[in-house]
PDB file of C-alpha atoms in Angstrom:
ATOM      1  CA  MET K 247      71.204  -1.652   8.775  1.00 69.00           C
ATOM      2  CA  SER K 248      67.580  -0.900   8.640  1.00 89.00           C
ATOM      3  CA  ARG K 249      65.926  -0.449   5.477  1.00 96.00           C
ATOM      4  CA  SER K 250      65.110   3.158   4.142  1.00 98.00           C
ATOM      5  CA  ARG K 251      61.752   3.863   2.654  1.00 98.00           C
ATOM      6  CA  LEU K 252      60.911   6.085  -0.255  1.00 98.00           C
ATOM      7  CA  PHE K 253      59.782   9.718   0.240  1.00 98.00           C
ATOM      8  CA  LEU K 254      58.380  10.679  -3.126  1.00 98.00           C
ATOM      9  CA  ILE K 255      58.305  14.379  -4.321  1.00 98.00           C
ATOM     10  CA  THR K 256      56.000  15.516  -6.922  1.00 98.00           C
ATOM     11  CA  PRO K 257      57.634  17.346 -10.015  1.00 97.00           C
ATOM     12  CA  ARG K 258      57.958  21.067 -10.172  1.00 96.00           C
ATOM     13  CA  SER K 259      55.056  21.435 -12.655  1.00 96.00           C
ATOM     14  CA  ILE K 260      52.410  18.999 -13.633  1.00 96.00           C
ATOM     15  CA  ASP K 261      49.338  18.624 -15.908  1.00 96.00           C
ATOM     16  CA  LEU K 262      47.046  17.615 -13.186  1.00 96.00           C
ATOM     17  CA  GLU K 263      44.953  14.940 -14.567  1.00 97.00           C
ATOM     18  CA  PRO K 264      47.392  12.979 -16.451  1.00 98.00           C
ATOM     19  CA  PHE K 265      49.656  13.321 -13.580  1.00 98.00           C
ATOM     20  CA  ALA K 266      47.128  12.062 -11.096  1.00 98.00           C
ATOM     21  CA  ALA K 267      46.864   8.772 -13.123  1.00 98.00           C
ATOM     22  CA  GLU K 268      50.779   8.432 -13.300  1.00 98.00           C
ATOM     23  CA  LEU K 269      51.006   9.064  -9.435  1.00 98.00           C
ATOM     24  CA  ASP K 270      48.457   6.391  -8.786  1.00 98.00           C
ATOM     25  CA  GLU K 271      50.194   4.056 -10.931  1.00 98.00           C
ATOM     26  CA  ALA K 272      53.595   4.889  -9.459  1.00 98.00           C
ATOM     27  CA  LEU K 273      52.292   4.320  -5.877  1.00 98.00           C
ATOM     28  CA  ALA K 274      50.679   1.054  -6.795  1.00 98.00           C
ATOM     29  CA  ALA K 275      54.212  -0.263  -8.067  1.00 98.00           C
ATOM     30  CA  GLY K 276      55.800  -0.568  -4.652  1.00 98.00           C
ATOM     31  CA  ASP K 277      56.391   0.720  -1.240  1.00 98.00           C
ATOM     32  CA  VAL K 278      56.213   4.400  -0.771  1.00 98.00           C
ATOM     33  CA  ALA K 279      56.118   5.973   2.576  1.00 98.00           C
ATOM     34  CA  SER K 280      55.415   9.575   1.938  1.00 98.00           C
ATOM     35  CA  LEU K 281      54.300  11.980  -0.857  1.00 98.00           C
ATOM     36  CA  LEU K 282      55.402  15.494  -0.616  1.00 98.00           C
ATOM     37  CA  VAL K 283      53.135  17.819  -2.914  1.00 98.00           C
ATOM     38  CA  ALA K 284      55.738  20.417  -3.943  1.00 97.00           C
ATOM     39  CA  VAL K 285      54.409  21.772  -7.283  1.00 97.00           C
ATOM     40  CA  GLU K 286      55.830  25.344  -8.049  1.00 93.00           C
ATOM     41  CA  THR K 287      52.877  27.744  -8.432  1.00 85.00           C
ATOM     42  CA  THR K 288      52.314  31.394  -7.680  1.00 72.00           C
ATOM     43  CA  SER K 289      48.666  30.799  -7.086  1.00 89.00           C
ATOM     44  CA  GLU K 290      47.446  29.492  -3.636  1.00 90.00           C
ATOM     45  CA  ALA K 291      44.141  28.450  -5.382  1.00 93.00           C
ATOM     46  CA  ALA K 292      46.112  26.378  -7.832  1.00 95.00           C
ATOM     47  CA  LEU K 293      48.169  24.670  -5.100  1.00 95.00           C
ATOM     48  CA  GLN K 294      44.978  23.853  -3.119  1.00 96.00           C
ATOM     49  CA  ARG K 295      43.326  22.432  -6.088  1.00 96.00           C
ATOM     50  CA  ILE K 296      46.513  20.231  -6.819  1.00 97.00           C
ATOM     51  CA  ALA K 297      46.586  19.233  -3.264  1.00 98.00           C
ATOM     52  CA  GLU K 298      43.054  18.303  -2.987  1.00 98.00           C
ATOM     53  CA  ARG K 299      43.399  16.069  -6.198  1.00 98.00           C
ATOM     54  CA  LEU K 300      46.704  14.324  -5.025  1.00 98.00           C
ATOM     55  CA  VAL K 301      46.455  13.898  -1.379  1.00 98.00           C
ATOM     56  CA  PRO K 302      43.496  11.374  -1.557  1.00 98.00           C
ATOM     57  CA  ILE K 303      45.343   9.287  -4.117  1.00 98.00           C
ATOM     58  CA  ALA K 304      48.296   8.960  -1.789  1.00 98.00           C
ATOM     59  CA  GLN K 305      46.294   8.245   1.241  1.00 98.00           C
ATOM     60  CA  ALA K 306      44.176   5.645  -0.573  1.00 98.00           C
ATOM     61  CA  ARG K 307      47.518   3.915  -1.105  1.00 98.00           C
ATOM     62  CA  GLY K 308      48.466   3.894   2.593  1.00 98.00           C
ATOM     63  CA  VAL K 309      50.968   6.857   1.798  1.00 98.00           C
ATOM     64  CA  ALA K 310      51.369   9.869   4.098  1.00 98.00           C
ATOM     65  CA  ALA K 311      50.738  13.048   2.098  1.00 98.00           C
ATOM     66  CA  MET K 312      52.454  16.392   2.987  1.00 98.00           C
ATOM     67  CA  VAL K 313      52.144  19.788   1.592  1.00 98.00           C
ATOM     68  CA  ARG K 314      54.919  22.021   1.130  1.00 97.00           C
ATOM     69  CA  GLY K 315      54.775  25.645   2.424  1.00 95.00           C
ATOM     70  CA  ASP K 316      50.963  26.269   2.450  1.00 95.00           C
ATOM     71  CA  SER K 317      49.042  25.462   5.752  1.00 95.00           C
ATOM     72  CA  ARG K 318      45.786  26.310   4.365  1.00 94.00           C
ATOM     73  CA  ALA K 319      46.099  24.150   1.197  1.00 96.00           C
ATOM     74  CA  ALA K 320      47.356  21.421   3.441  1.00 96.00           C
ATOM     75  CA  ALA K 321      44.364  21.758   5.810  1.00 95.00           C
ATOM     76  CA  ARG K 322      41.704  21.955   3.145  1.00 96.00           C
ATOM     77  CA  ALA K 323      43.185  19.036   1.303  1.00 97.00           C
ATOM     78  CA  LYS K 324      43.188  16.995   4.614  1.00 97.00           C
ATOM     79  CA  ALA K 325      46.916  16.304   4.249  1.00 98.00           C
ATOM     80  CA  ASP K 326      48.861  14.518   6.899  1.00 98.00           C
ATOM     81  CA  GLY K 327      51.334  17.217   7.315  1.00 97.00           C
ATOM     82  CA  LEU K 328      53.118  20.535   6.325  1.00 98.00           C
ATOM     83  CA  HIS K 329      56.566  20.754   4.910  1.00 98.00           C
ATOM     84  CA  VAL K 330      58.445  23.919   5.833  1.00 98.00           C
ATOM     85  CA  ASP K 331      61.693  25.068   4.298  1.00 96.00           C
ATOM     86  CA  THR K 332      61.532  28.839   4.972  1.00 93.00           C
ATOM     87  CA  GLY K 333      63.723  28.794   8.003  1.00 94.00           C
ATOM     88  CA  ILE K 334      63.583  28.191  11.859  1.00 96.00           C
ATOM     89  CA  ALA K 335      60.918  30.683  12.537  1.00 96.00           C
ATOM     90  CA  GLY K 336      58.557  29.155  10.113  1.00 96.00           C
ATOM     91  CA  ILE K 337      59.270  25.546  11.442  1.00 97.00           C
ATOM     92  CA  THR K 338      58.741  26.797  15.082  1.00 97.00           C
ATOM     93  CA  ASP K 339      55.393  28.450  14.072  1.00 96.00           C
ATOM     94  CA  ALA K 340      54.215  25.373  12.382  1.00 97.00           C
ATOM     95  CA  VAL K 341      55.002  23.078  15.126  1.00 97.00           C
ATOM     96  CA  GLU K 342      53.265  25.273  17.635  1.00 96.00           C
ATOM     97  CA  LYS K 343      50.256  25.483  15.470  1.00 95.00           C
ATOM     98  CA  PHE K 344      49.734  22.113  13.795  1.00 94.00           C
ATOM     99  CA  GLN K 345      51.199  19.417  16.067  1.00 95.00           C
ATOM    100  CA  PRO K 346      50.276  16.858  17.219  1.00 92.00           C
ATOM    101  CA  LYS K 347      47.326  16.769  14.659  1.00 94.00           C
ATOM    102  CA  SER K 348      49.707  17.106  11.805  1.00 96.00           C
ATOM    103  CA  PHE K 349      53.141  16.396  10.929  1.00 96.00           C
ATOM    104  CA  VAL K 350      55.507  19.187  10.441  1.00 98.00           C
ATOM    105  CA  GLY K 351      58.675  18.460   8.319  1.00 98.00           C
ATOM    106  CA  ALA K 352      61.695  20.563   7.957  1.00 98.00           C
ATOM    107  CA  GLY K 353      63.619  21.349   4.869  1.00 98.00           C
ATOM    108  CA  GLY K 354      65.938  24.128   3.414  1.00 96.00           C
ATOM    109  CA  ILE K 355      68.691  22.708   5.976  1.00 97.00           C
ATOM    110  CA  LYS K 356      72.153  23.798   4.941  1.00 96.00           C
ATOM    111  CA  THR K 357      74.323  23.298   8.138  1.00 97.00           C
ATOM    112  CA  ARG K 358      74.525  21.183  11.159  1.00 98.00           C
ATOM    113  CA  ASP K 359      73.390  24.187  13.327  1.00 98.00           C
ATOM    114  CA  ASP K 360      70.211  24.484  10.942  1.00 97.00           C
ATOM    115  CA  ALA K 361      69.545  20.828  11.580  1.00 98.00           C
ATOM    116  CA  MET K 362      69.745  20.915  15.321  1.00 97.00           C
ATOM    117  CA  ALA K 363      67.711  24.146  15.458  1.00 97.00           C
ATOM    118  CA  ALA K 364      64.989  22.238  13.340  1.00 97.00           C
ATOM    119  CA  GLY K 365      65.292  19.288  15.750  1.00 97.00           C
ATOM    120  CA  GLU K 366      65.022  21.202  18.892  1.00 97.00           C
ATOM    121  CA  ALA K 367      61.901  23.129  17.409  1.00 97.00           C
ATOM    122  CA  GLY K 368      60.282  19.759  17.257  1.00 97.00           C
ATOM    123  CA  ALA K 369      60.065  18.989  13.609  1.00 98.00           C
ATOM    124  CA  ASP K 370      58.796  15.330  12.850  1.00 98.00           C
ATOM    125  CA  TYR K 371      61.443  14.754  10.277  1.00 98.00           C
ATOM    126  CA  LEU K 372      64.397  16.651   8.503  1.00 98.00           C
ATOM    127  CA  LEU K 373      65.066  16.489   4.694  1.00 98.00           C
ATOM    128  CA  PHE K 374      68.534  17.038   3.617  1.00 98.00           C
ATOM    129  CA  GLY K 375      68.867  18.352   0.169  1.00 98.00           C
ATOM    130  CA  MET K 376      67.828  21.492  -1.619  1.00 96.00           C
ATOM    131  CA  ILE K 377      64.686  20.510  -3.558  1.00 96.00           C
ATOM    132  CA  ASP K 378      64.604  23.914  -5.491  1.00 93.00           C
ATOM    133  CA  LEU K 379      67.881  23.318  -7.180  1.00 94.00           C
ATOM    134  CA  PRO K 380      68.403  21.267 -10.430  1.00 93.00           C
ATOM    135  CA  GLU K 381      69.206  17.631  -9.551  1.00 95.00           C
ATOM    136  CA  ALA K 382      72.623  16.220 -10.662  1.00 97.00           C
ATOM    137  CA  PRO K 383      72.768  12.517 -11.387  1.00 97.00           C
ATOM    138  CA  GLU K 384      74.038  11.865  -7.873  1.00 98.00           C
ATOM    139  CA  PRO K 385      73.135  13.241  -4.445  1.00 97.00           C
ATOM    140  CA  HIS K 386      74.674  16.338  -3.366  1.00 97.00           C
ATOM    141  CA  ARG K 387      77.798  15.561  -1.064  1.00 97.00           C
ATOM    142  CA  LYS K 388      76.589  17.952   1.643  1.00 97.00           C
ATOM    143  CA  SER K 389      73.273  16.035   1.872  1.00 98.00           C
ATOM    144  CA  ILE K 390      75.027  12.685   2.214  1.00 98.00           C
ATOM    145  CA  ASP K 391      77.182  14.030   4.907  1.00 98.00           C
ATOM    146  CA  LEU K 392      74.377  15.755   6.909  1.00 98.00           C
ATOM    147  CA  GLY K 393      72.263  12.620   6.493  1.00 98.00           C
ATOM    148  CA  HIS K 394      75.039  10.294   7.774  1.00 97.00           C
ATOM    149  CA  TRP K 395      75.817  12.708  10.723  1.00 98.00           C
ATOM    150  CA  TRP K 396      72.144  12.998  11.735  1.00 98.00           C
ATOM    151  CA  ALA K 397      71.068   9.475  11.253  1.00 97.00           C
ATOM    152  CA  SER K 398      74.019   8.238  13.508  1.00 96.00           C
ATOM    153  CA  VAL K 399      73.420  10.608  16.291  1.00 96.00           C
ATOM    154  CA  PHE K 400      69.845  11.977  16.496  1.00 96.00           C
ATOM    155  CA  GLU K 401      66.394  10.308  16.984  1.00 93.00           C
ATOM    156  CA  PRO K 402      64.192  12.229  14.882  1.00 95.00           C
ATOM    157  CA  PRO K 403      63.960  10.503  11.417  1.00 97.00           C
ATOM    158  CA  CYS K 404      65.654  12.136   8.350  1.00 98.00           C
ATOM    159  CA  VAL K 405      65.299  12.160   4.733  1.00 98.00           C
ATOM    160  CA  VAL K 406      68.275  12.385   2.206  1.00 98.00           C
ATOM    161  CA  LEU K 407      67.559  13.526  -1.323  1.00 98.00           C
ATOM    162  CA  ALA K 408      68.796  11.218  -4.124  1.00 98.00           C
ATOM    163  CA  GLY K 409      70.081  12.437  -7.434  1.00 98.00           C
ATOM    164  CA  ALA K 410      68.376  12.259 -10.724  1.00 98.00           C
ATOM    165  CA  ASP K 411      69.816   8.894 -11.429  1.00 98.00           C
ATOM    166  CA  ILE K 412      67.598   6.175  -9.781  1.00 98.00           C
ATOM    167  CA  GLU K 413      70.673   4.176  -8.978  1.00 98.00           C
ATOM    168  CA  SER K 414      71.691   6.949  -6.583  1.00 98.00           C
ATOM    169  CA  VAL K 415      69.220   5.791  -4.235  1.00 98.00           C
ATOM    170  CA  THR K 416      71.797   3.343  -3.079  1.00 98.00           C
ATOM    171  CA  ASP K 417      74.149   6.269  -1.877  1.00 98.00           C
ATOM    172  CA  ALA K 418      71.278   7.916  -0.082  1.00 98.00           C
ATOM    173  CA  ALA K 419      70.319   4.890   1.776  1.00 98.00           C
ATOM    174  CA  GLY K 420      73.846   4.244   2.782  1.00 97.00           C
ATOM    175  CA  THR K 421      73.687   7.232   5.072  1.00 97.00           C
ATOM    176  CA  GLY K 422      71.348   5.268   7.362  1.00 97.00           C
ATOM    177  CA  ALA K 423      68.558   7.625   6.841  1.00 98.00           C
ATOM    178  CA  GLU K 424      65.022   6.397   7.490  1.00 98.00           C
ATOM    179  CA  PHE K 425      63.853   7.798   4.205  1.00 98.00           C
ATOM    180  CA  VAL K 426      65.291   8.504   0.742  1.00 98.00           C
ATOM    181  CA  ALA K 427      63.669  11.338  -1.332  1.00 98.00           C
ATOM    182  CA  VAL K 428      63.229  10.785  -4.996  1.00 98.00           C
ATOM    183  CA  ARG K 429      62.027  13.398  -7.494  1.00 98.00           C
ATOM    184  CA  ASP K 430      63.456  13.591 -11.056  1.00 97.00           C
ATOM    185  CA  ALA K 431      64.810  10.116 -10.728  1.00 98.00           C
ATOM    186  CA  VAL K 432      61.194   8.883 -10.787  1.00 98.00           C
ATOM    187  CA  TRP K 433      59.295  11.438 -13.024  1.00 98.00           C
ATOM    188  CA  ALA K 434      62.098  11.452 -15.532  1.00 97.00           C
ATOM    189  CA  HIS K 435      62.827   7.735 -15.581  1.00 98.00           C
ATOM    190  CA  PRO K 436      63.027   6.487 -19.242  1.00 97.00           C
ATOM    191  CA  GLU K 437      60.748   3.539 -18.365  1.00 98.00           C
ATOM    192  CA  GLY K 438      58.242   5.478 -16.521  1.00 98.00           C
ATOM    193  CA  ALA K 439      57.513   6.378 -12.895  1.00 98.00           C
ATOM    194  CA  ALA K 440      56.261   3.020 -12.010  1.00 98.00           C
ATOM    195  CA  ALA K 441      59.386   1.096 -13.029  1.00 98.00           C
ATOM    196  CA  ALA K 442      61.416   3.713 -11.168  1.00 98.00           C
ATOM    197  CA  ILE K 443      59.559   3.015  -7.926  1.00 98.00           C
ATOM    198  CA  ARG K 444      60.051  -0.878  -8.724  1.00 98.00           C
ATOM    199  CA  ARG K 445      63.864  -0.215  -9.155  1.00 98.00           C
ATOM    200  CA  ALA K 446      64.231   2.092  -6.189  1.00 98.00           C
ATOM    201  CA  ASN K 447      62.668  -0.552  -3.930  1.00 98.00           C
ATOM    202  CA  LEU K 448      65.005  -3.197  -5.107  1.00 98.00           C
ATOM    203  CA  LEU K 449      67.979  -1.008  -4.374  1.00 98.00           C
ATOM    204  CA  LEU K 450      66.708  -0.209  -0.858  1.00 98.00           C
ATOM    205  CA  ASP K 451      66.271  -3.902  -0.285  1.00 97.00           C
ATOM    206  CA  ALA K 452      69.839  -4.565  -1.515  1.00 96.00           C
ATOM    207  CA  ALA K 453      71.291  -1.522   0.724  1.00 96.00           C
ATOM    208  CA  ALA K 454      69.703  -3.032   3.812  1.00 94.00           C
ATOM    209  CA  THR K 455      71.066  -6.530   3.404  1.00 89.00           C
ATOM    210  CA  PRO K 456      74.483  -7.498   4.718  1.00 73.00           C
ATOM    211  CA  ASN K 457      75.958  -8.522   1.412  1.00 70.00           C
ATOM    212  CA  GLY K 458      74.183  -5.688  -0.540  1.00 56.00           C
ATOM    213  CA  GLU K 459      72.963  -8.146  -3.143  1.00 60.00           C
ATOM    214  CA  GLU K 460      69.498  -7.548  -4.933  1.00 57.00           C
ATOM    215  CA  ASP K 461      66.924 -10.367  -4.856  1.00 51.00           C
ATOM    216  CA  ALA K 462      66.642 -12.308  -8.142  1.00 41.00           C
TER     217      ALA K 462
END
């Protein structure tokens, strides 16, 4: 089985400057493919300020950076892409406006029909898992089922959201998804975000090996 890579999602709320330092330390700790800036704020100006601070940190580490739901903030921060989870109309509109210059990711997917519609609209990746909901220790069963189905049938890559326990990365990777999304599992890890990234990568290495054993 091919190895999944990490898709890191920011916390819902942050203290920008301390978090910027924590993010840089986390990204330096191990392989991360992508960062999704998904801080919850009612202010477009605040999201833009956050994106403009965090996107360069990710890109300097070779990590693709996406912004959730705000094309203006994504453009002004020179992000690599836009993440849309407001329905198929929003995905279609974003694909028409921003590809191929920018990636367009699709979230908010609840059913197989939603997934196929997003794929047909041209989304660059599909994320299975509701990032607005509180995270349980384990991945949601529907996210696992959708990820396994999509990864086994369709070509566009998918992302499966792991649970709040870093060990749940193994279950998400077991779907065959190209990417495993982590949020609370990293930012709420008792040993810190960098330790969580290191642990997640060990788990992904093990999940991709035939015997499933971690390297010493």
